[in-house]
């Protein structure tokens, strides 16, 4: 797993949300996404996974809703 590839999947503003949800310093989160080891890696992996899961689900639901409206 390459954390930088995962970061590319995140929408704009996601890092700020991850900082808020995790309560971890912004600089530490930035180092994590650059691929550096931090003592918070496991926590950041969990928060990032949860955020990405929620984002992809919301995006999928929005696309489906838009398609339903467009084809009506």
mmCIF file of C-alpha atoms in Angstrom:
data_model
loop_
_atom_site.group_PDB
_atom_site.id
_atom_site.type_symbol
_atom_site.label_atom_id
_atom_site.label_comp_id
_atom_site.label_asym_id
_atom_site.label_seq_id
_atom_site.Cartn_x
_atom_site.Cartn_y
_atom_site.Cartn_z
ATOM 1 C CA UNK A 1 0.000 0.000 0.000
ATOM 2 C CA UNK A 2 1.350 3.378 -1.003
ATOM 3 C CA UNK A 3 -0.132 6.128 1.148
ATOM 4 C CA UNK A 4 0.641 8.732 -1.511
ATOM 5 C CA UNK A 5 -1.606 6.869 -3.978
ATOM 6 C CA UNK A 6 -4.357 6.862 -1.373
ATOM 7 C CA UNK A 7 -3.926 10.587 -0.853
ATOM 8 C CA UNK A 8 -4.507 11.085 -4.581
ATOM 9 C CA UNK A 9 -7.945 9.492 -4.121
ATOM 10 C CA UNK A 10 -8.932 11.980 -1.429
ATOM 11 C CA UNK A 11 -10.968 15.036 -2.391
ATOM 12 C CA UNK A 12 -9.765 18.575 -1.813
ATOM 13 C CA UNK A 13 -10.053 19.453 1.867
ATOM 14 C CA UNK A 14 -9.890 15.852 3.054
ATOM 15 C CA UNK A 15 -6.641 16.319 4.950
ATOM 16 C CA UNK A 16 -8.231 19.054 7.050
ATOM 17 C CA UNK A 17 -11.176 16.777 7.859
ATOM 18 C CA UNK A 18 -8.795 13.949 8.773
ATOM 19 C CA UNK A 19 -6.897 16.321 11.076
ATOM 20 C CA UNK A 20 -10.162 17.312 12.776
ATOM 21 C CA UNK A 21 -11.433 13.752 13.132
ATOM 22 C CA UNK A 22 -8.155 12.351 14.382
ATOM 23 C CA UNK A 23 -7.167 15.233 16.635
ATOM 24 C CA UNK A 24 -3.622 14.845 15.336
ATOM 25 C CA UNK A 25 -1.441 17.828 14.478
ATOM 26 C CA UNK A 26 -1.679 19.012 10.845
ATOM 27 C CA UNK A 27 2.093 18.728 10.315
ATOM 28 C CA UNK A 28 2.043 15.100 11.486
ATOM 29 C CA UNK A 29 -0.808 14.291 9.115
ATOM 30 C CA UNK A 30 1.089 15.941 6.250
ATOM 31 C CA UNK A 31 4.200 13.863 7.062
ATOM 32 C CA UNK A 32 2.038 10.727 7.100
ATOM 33 C CA UNK A 33 0.692 11.502 3.626
ATOM 34 C CA UNK A 34 4.215 12.112 2.343
ATOM 35 C CA UNK A 35 5.019 8.558 3.365
ATOM 36 C CA UNK A 36 7.056 9.346 6.458
ATOM 37 C CA UNK A 37 6.706 7.134 9.528
ATOM 38 C CA UNK A 38 5.012 8.739 12.507
ATOM 39 C CA UNK A 39 3.876 7.343 15.843
ATOM 40 C CA UNK A 40 0.325 8.101 14.721
ATOM 41 C CA UNK A 41 0.403 5.989 11.528
ATOM 42 C CA UNK A 42 -2.097 3.371 12.696
ATOM 43 C CA UNK A 43 -4.586 5.968 13.932
ATOM 44 C CA UNK A 44 -4.230 7.949 10.714
ATOM 45 C CA UNK A 45 -4.708 4.827 8.598
ATOM 46 C CA UNK A 46 -7.959 4.063 10.417
ATOM 47 C CA UNK A 47 -9.312 7.609 10.203
ATOM 48 C CA UNK A 48 -8.304 7.889 6.541
ATOM 49 C CA UNK A 49 -9.905 4.534 5.684
ATOM 50 C CA UNK A 50 -13.150 5.520 7.411
ATOM 51 C CA UNK A 51 -13.206 8.917 5.717
ATOM 52 C CA UNK A 52 -12.476 7.449 2.277
ATOM 53 C CA UNK A 53 -15.160 4.789 2.749
ATOM 54 C CA UNK A 54 -17.746 7.429 3.688
ATOM 55 C CA UNK A 55 -16.701 9.701 0.832
ATOM 56 C CA UNK A 56 -16.897 6.960 -1.805
ATOM 57 C CA UNK A 57 -20.306 5.837 -0.523
ATOM 58 C CA UNK A 58 -21.650 9.407 -0.592
ATOM 59 C CA UNK A 59 -20.217 9.957 -4.058
ATOM 60 C CA UNK A 60 -21.771 6.729 -5.334
ATOM 61 C CA UNK A 61 -25.165 7.644 -3.876
ATOM 62 C CA UNK A 62 -24.994 11.143 -5.373
ATOM 63 C CA UNK A 63 -24.128 9.757 -8.815
ATOM 64 C CA UNK A 64 -26.979 7.263 -8.603
ATOM 65 C CA UNK A 65 -29.433 9.982 -7.551
ATOM 66 C CA UNK A 66 -28.252 12.248 -10.347
ATOM 67 C CA UNK A 67 -28.666 9.466 -12.910
ATOM 68 C CA UNK A 68 -32.198 8.770 -11.665
ATOM 69 C CA UNK A 69 -33.151 12.430 -11.968
ATOM 70 C CA UNK A 70 -31.503 12.814 -15.380
ATOM 71 C CA UNK A 71 -33.282 9.774 -16.813
ATOM 72 C CA UNK A 72 -36.716 10.699 -15.436
#
